[in-house]
Short mmCIF file of C-alpha atoms in Angstrom, two decimals:
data_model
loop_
_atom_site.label_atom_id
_atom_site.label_comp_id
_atom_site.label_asym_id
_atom_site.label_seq_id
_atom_site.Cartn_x
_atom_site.Cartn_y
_atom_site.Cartn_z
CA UNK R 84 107.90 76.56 -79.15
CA UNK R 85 104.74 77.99 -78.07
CA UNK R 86 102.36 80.65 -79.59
CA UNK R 87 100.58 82.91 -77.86
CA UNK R 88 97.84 85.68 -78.74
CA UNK R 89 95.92 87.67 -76.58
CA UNK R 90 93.29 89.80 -79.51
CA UNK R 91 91.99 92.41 -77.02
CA UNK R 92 94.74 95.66 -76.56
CA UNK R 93 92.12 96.94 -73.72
CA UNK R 94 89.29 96.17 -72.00
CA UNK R 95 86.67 98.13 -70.06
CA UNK R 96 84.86 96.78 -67.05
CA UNK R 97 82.16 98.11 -64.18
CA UNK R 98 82.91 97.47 -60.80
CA UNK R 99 82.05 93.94 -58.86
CA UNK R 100 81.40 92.93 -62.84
CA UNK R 101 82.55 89.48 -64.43
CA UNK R 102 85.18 90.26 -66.87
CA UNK R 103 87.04 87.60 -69.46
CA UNK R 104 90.77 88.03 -70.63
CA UNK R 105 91.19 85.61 -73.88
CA UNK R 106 94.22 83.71 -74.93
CA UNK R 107 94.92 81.32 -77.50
CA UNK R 108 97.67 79.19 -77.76
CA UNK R 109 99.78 77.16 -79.87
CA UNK R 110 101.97 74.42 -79.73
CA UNK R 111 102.70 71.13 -80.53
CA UNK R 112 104.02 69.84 -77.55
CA UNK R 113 101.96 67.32 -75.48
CA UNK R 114 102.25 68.81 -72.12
CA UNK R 115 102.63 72.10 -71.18
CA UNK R 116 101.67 74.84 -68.84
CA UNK R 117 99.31 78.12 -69.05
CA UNK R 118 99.58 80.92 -66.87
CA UNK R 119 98.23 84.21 -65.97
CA UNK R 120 100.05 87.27 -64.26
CA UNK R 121 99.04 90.58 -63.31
CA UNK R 122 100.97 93.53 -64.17
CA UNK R 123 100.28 96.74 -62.36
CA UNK R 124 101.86 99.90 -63.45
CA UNK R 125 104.65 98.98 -60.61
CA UNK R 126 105.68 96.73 -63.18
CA UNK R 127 105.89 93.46 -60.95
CA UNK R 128 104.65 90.56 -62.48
CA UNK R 129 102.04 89.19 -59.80
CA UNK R 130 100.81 84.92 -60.58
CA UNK R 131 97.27 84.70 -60.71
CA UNK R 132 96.65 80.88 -62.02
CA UNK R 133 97.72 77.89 -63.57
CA UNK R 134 96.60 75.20 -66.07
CA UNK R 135 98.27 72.33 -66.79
CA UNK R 136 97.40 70.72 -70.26
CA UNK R 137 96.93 67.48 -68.25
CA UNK R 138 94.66 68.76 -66.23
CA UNK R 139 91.23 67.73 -66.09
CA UNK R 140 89.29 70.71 -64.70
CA UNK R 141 89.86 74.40 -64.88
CA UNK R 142 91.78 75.98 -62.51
CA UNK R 143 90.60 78.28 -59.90
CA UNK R 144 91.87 80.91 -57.56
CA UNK R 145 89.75 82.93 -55.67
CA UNK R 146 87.89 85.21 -57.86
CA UNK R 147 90.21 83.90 -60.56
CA UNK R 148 89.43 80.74 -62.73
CA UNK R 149 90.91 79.87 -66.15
CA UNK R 150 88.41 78.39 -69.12
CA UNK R 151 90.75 76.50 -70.46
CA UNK R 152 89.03 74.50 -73.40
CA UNK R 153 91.99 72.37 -75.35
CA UNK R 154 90.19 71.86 -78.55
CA UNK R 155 89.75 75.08 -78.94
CA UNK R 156 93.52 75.99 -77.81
CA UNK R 157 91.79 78.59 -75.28
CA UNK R 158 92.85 79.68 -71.63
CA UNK R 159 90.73 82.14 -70.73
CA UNK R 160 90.88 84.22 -67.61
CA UNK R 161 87.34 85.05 -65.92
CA UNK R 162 87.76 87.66 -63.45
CA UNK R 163 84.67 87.63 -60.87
CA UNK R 164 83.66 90.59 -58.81
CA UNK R 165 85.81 93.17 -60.70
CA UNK R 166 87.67 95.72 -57.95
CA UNK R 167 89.53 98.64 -58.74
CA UNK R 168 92.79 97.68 -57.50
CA UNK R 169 92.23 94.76 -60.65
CA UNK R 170 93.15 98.00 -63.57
CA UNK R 171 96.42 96.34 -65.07
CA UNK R 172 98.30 94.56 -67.62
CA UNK R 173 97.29 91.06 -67.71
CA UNK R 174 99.53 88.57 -69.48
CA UNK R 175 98.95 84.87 -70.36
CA UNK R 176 101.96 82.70 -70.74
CA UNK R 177 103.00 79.25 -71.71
CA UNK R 178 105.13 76.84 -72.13
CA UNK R 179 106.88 73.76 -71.76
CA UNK R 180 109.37 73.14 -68.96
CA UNK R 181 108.28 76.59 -67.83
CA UNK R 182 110.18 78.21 -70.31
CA UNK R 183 107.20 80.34 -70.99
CA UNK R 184 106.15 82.62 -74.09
CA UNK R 185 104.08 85.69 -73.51
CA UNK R 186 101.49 87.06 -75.12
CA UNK R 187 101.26 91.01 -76.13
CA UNK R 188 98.87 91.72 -72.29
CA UNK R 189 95.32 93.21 -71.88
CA UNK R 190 94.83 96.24 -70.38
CA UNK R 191 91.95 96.32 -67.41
CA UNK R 192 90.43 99.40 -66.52
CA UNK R 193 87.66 98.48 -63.97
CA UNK R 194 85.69 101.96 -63.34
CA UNK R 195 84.07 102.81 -60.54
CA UNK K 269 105.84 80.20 -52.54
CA UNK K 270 109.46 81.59 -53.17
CA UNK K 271 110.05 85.36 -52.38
CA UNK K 272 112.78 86.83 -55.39
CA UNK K 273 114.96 89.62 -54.59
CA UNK K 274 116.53 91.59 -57.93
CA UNK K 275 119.00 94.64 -57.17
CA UNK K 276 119.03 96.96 -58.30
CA UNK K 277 115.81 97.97 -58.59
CA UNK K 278 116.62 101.40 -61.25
CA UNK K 279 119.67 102.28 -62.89
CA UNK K 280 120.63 104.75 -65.47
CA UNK K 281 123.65 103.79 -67.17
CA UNK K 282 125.79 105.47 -70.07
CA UNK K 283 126.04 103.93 -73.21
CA UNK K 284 129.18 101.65 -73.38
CA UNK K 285 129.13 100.60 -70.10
CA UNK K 286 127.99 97.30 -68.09
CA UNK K 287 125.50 96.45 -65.42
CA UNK K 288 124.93 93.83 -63.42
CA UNK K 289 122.17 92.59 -62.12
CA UNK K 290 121.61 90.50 -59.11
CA UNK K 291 118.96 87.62 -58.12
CA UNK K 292 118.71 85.96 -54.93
CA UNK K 293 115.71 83.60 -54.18
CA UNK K 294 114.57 82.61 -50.50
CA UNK K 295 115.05 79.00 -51.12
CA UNK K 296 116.71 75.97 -53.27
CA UNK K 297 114.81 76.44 -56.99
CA UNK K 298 115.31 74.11 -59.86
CA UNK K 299 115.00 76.32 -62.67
CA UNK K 300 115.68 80.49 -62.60
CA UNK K 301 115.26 82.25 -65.79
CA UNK K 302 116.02 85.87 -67.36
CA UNK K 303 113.27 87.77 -69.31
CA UNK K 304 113.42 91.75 -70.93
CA UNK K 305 110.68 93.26 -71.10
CA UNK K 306 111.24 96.75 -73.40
CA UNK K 307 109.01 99.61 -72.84
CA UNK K 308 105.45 99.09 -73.91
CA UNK K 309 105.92 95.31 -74.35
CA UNK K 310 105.62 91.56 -73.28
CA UNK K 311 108.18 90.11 -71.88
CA UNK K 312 110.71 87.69 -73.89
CA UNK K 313 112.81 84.94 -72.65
CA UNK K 314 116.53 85.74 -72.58
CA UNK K 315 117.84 82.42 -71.44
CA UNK K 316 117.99 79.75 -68.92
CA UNK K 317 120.44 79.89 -65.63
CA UNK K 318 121.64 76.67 -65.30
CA UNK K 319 123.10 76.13 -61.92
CA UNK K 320 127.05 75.29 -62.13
CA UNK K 321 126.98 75.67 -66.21
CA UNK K 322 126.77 77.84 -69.29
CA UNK K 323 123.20 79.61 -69.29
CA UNK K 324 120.90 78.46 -72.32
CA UNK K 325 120.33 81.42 -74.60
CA UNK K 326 116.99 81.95 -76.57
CA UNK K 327 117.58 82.94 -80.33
CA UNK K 328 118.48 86.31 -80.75
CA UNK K 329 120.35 86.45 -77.28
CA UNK K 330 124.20 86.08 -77.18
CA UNK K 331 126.64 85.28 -73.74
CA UNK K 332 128.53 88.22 -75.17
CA UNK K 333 125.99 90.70 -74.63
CA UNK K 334 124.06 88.91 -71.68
CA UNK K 335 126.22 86.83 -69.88
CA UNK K 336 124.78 84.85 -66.93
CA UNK K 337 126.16 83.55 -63.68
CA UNK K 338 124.28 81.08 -60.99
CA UNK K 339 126.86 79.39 -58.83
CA UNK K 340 124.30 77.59 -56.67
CA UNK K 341 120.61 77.07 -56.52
CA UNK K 342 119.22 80.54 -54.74
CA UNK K 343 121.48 82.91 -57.11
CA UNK K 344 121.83 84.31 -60.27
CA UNK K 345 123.19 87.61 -62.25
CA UNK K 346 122.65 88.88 -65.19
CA UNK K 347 124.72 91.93 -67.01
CA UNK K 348 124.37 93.38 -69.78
CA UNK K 349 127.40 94.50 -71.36
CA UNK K 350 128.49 97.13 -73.80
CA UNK K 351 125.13 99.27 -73.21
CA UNK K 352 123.01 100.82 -75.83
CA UNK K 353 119.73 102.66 -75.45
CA UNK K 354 117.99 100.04 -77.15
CA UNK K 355 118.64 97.94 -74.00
CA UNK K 356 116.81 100.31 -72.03
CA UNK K 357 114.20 97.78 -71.28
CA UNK K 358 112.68 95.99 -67.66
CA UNK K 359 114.43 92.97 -66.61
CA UNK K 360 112.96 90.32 -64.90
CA UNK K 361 113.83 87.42 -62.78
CA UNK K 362 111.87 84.28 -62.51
CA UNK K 363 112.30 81.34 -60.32
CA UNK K 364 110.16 78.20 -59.61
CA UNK K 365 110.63 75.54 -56.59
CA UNK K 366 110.87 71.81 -57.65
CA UNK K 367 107.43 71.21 -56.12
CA UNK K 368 104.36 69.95 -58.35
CA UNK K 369 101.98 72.50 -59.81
CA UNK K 370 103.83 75.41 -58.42
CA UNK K 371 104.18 78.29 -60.60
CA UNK K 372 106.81 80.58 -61.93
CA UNK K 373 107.36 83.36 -60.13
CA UNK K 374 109.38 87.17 -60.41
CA UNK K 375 111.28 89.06 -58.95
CA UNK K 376 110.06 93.20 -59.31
CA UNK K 377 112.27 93.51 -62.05
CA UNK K 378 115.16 96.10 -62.97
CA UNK K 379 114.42 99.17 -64.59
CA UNK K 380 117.41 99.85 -66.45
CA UNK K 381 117.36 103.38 -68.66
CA UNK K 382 120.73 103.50 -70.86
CA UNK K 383 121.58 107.36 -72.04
#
């Protein structure tokens, strides 16, 4: 089964600033998958990005990419260009088989 | 990407009673899974729809309380039976396609208060 922890309850940011999101994980399986979802106060769970444990660079989406460095057990998100409409509950996941495990979400306030 | 329909969207429900929950997907998935997500926190995995057999549970999650249907490969229900507040929680659907690198993906969940 996998472990994860995301340390930061809430985070502040300034408009069209970078922001990072940190996870760790844990797990002893060889291959598995990280994601990240957004979760406005809506409550759907919006897919942001993906990293396979296989994979050799980090994933990128737009202004979304993933530092994923496996020594470390780390995927974190890097937000680029902070908007407004990016305030919301951000949760990493993983897993194997995409059974995934959550971790406890960051809060994003971007202000203005 | 797969679009995931869950209905219905709210419910209240009184304490005792059952609700089912439904979850229709735009196209063939392999794998649909069940997650609860109570108020104020992450989500946890309930179990695994299987398509034409017995869902796999996660520990602490029982077919008696959850049972799970998915006769094909673009359905599923969930219900949760015998109703308590403490199941007053979000549940989500999730649903990925069979094709590589493509992610999981939810439905908008079911808001389900129990009084």
């Amino acid at each position: 089964a996998q472990k994860i922890t995301q340390t930061q309850p809430g985070m502040f940011v300034q408009e069209k600033e970078a922001v990072t999101l940190d996870c760790t994980y844990d797990t002893s399986d060889p291959s598995y998958g990280l994601f990240w979802y957004k979760q406005p106060s809506s409550g759907e769970m919006i897919f942001l990005i993906y990293q396979g444990s296989y994979d050799q660079q980090n994933a990128t989406e737009g202004r979304y990419s993933l530092n994923f460095q496996k020594a470390r057990k780390s995927a974190n998100l890097v937000i680029s260009a902070s908007q407004l409409g990016d305030s919301a509950m951000y949760f990493c996941g993983g897993g194997s088989n995409y059974k995934l495990t959550f971790g406890k979400g960051t809060l994003l306030t971007v202000n203005p | 990407s797969a679009v995931i329909s869950q209905k219905p969207s709210r419910d209240i429900c009184q304490r005792g009673t059952s609700l089912t929950i439904q979850c229709q997907v735009d196209s063939q998935v392999t794998m649909m899974f069940w997650y609860r997500q109570q108020p104020g926190q992450s989500l946890t995995l309930i179990a695994t729809a299987n398509q034409g057999s017995e869902a796999t549970y996660e520990s602490g999650f029982v077919i008696d309380k959850f049972p799970i249907s998915r006769p094909n490969l673009t359905f599923s229900t969930l219900t949760v039976s015998n109703m308590s507040p403490e199941d007053s929680s979000i549940y989500l659907c999730s649903a990925r396609t069979g094709t590589a690198n493509s992610p999981l993906h939810f439905g908008n969940g079911t808001r389900l208060t129990v009084t």
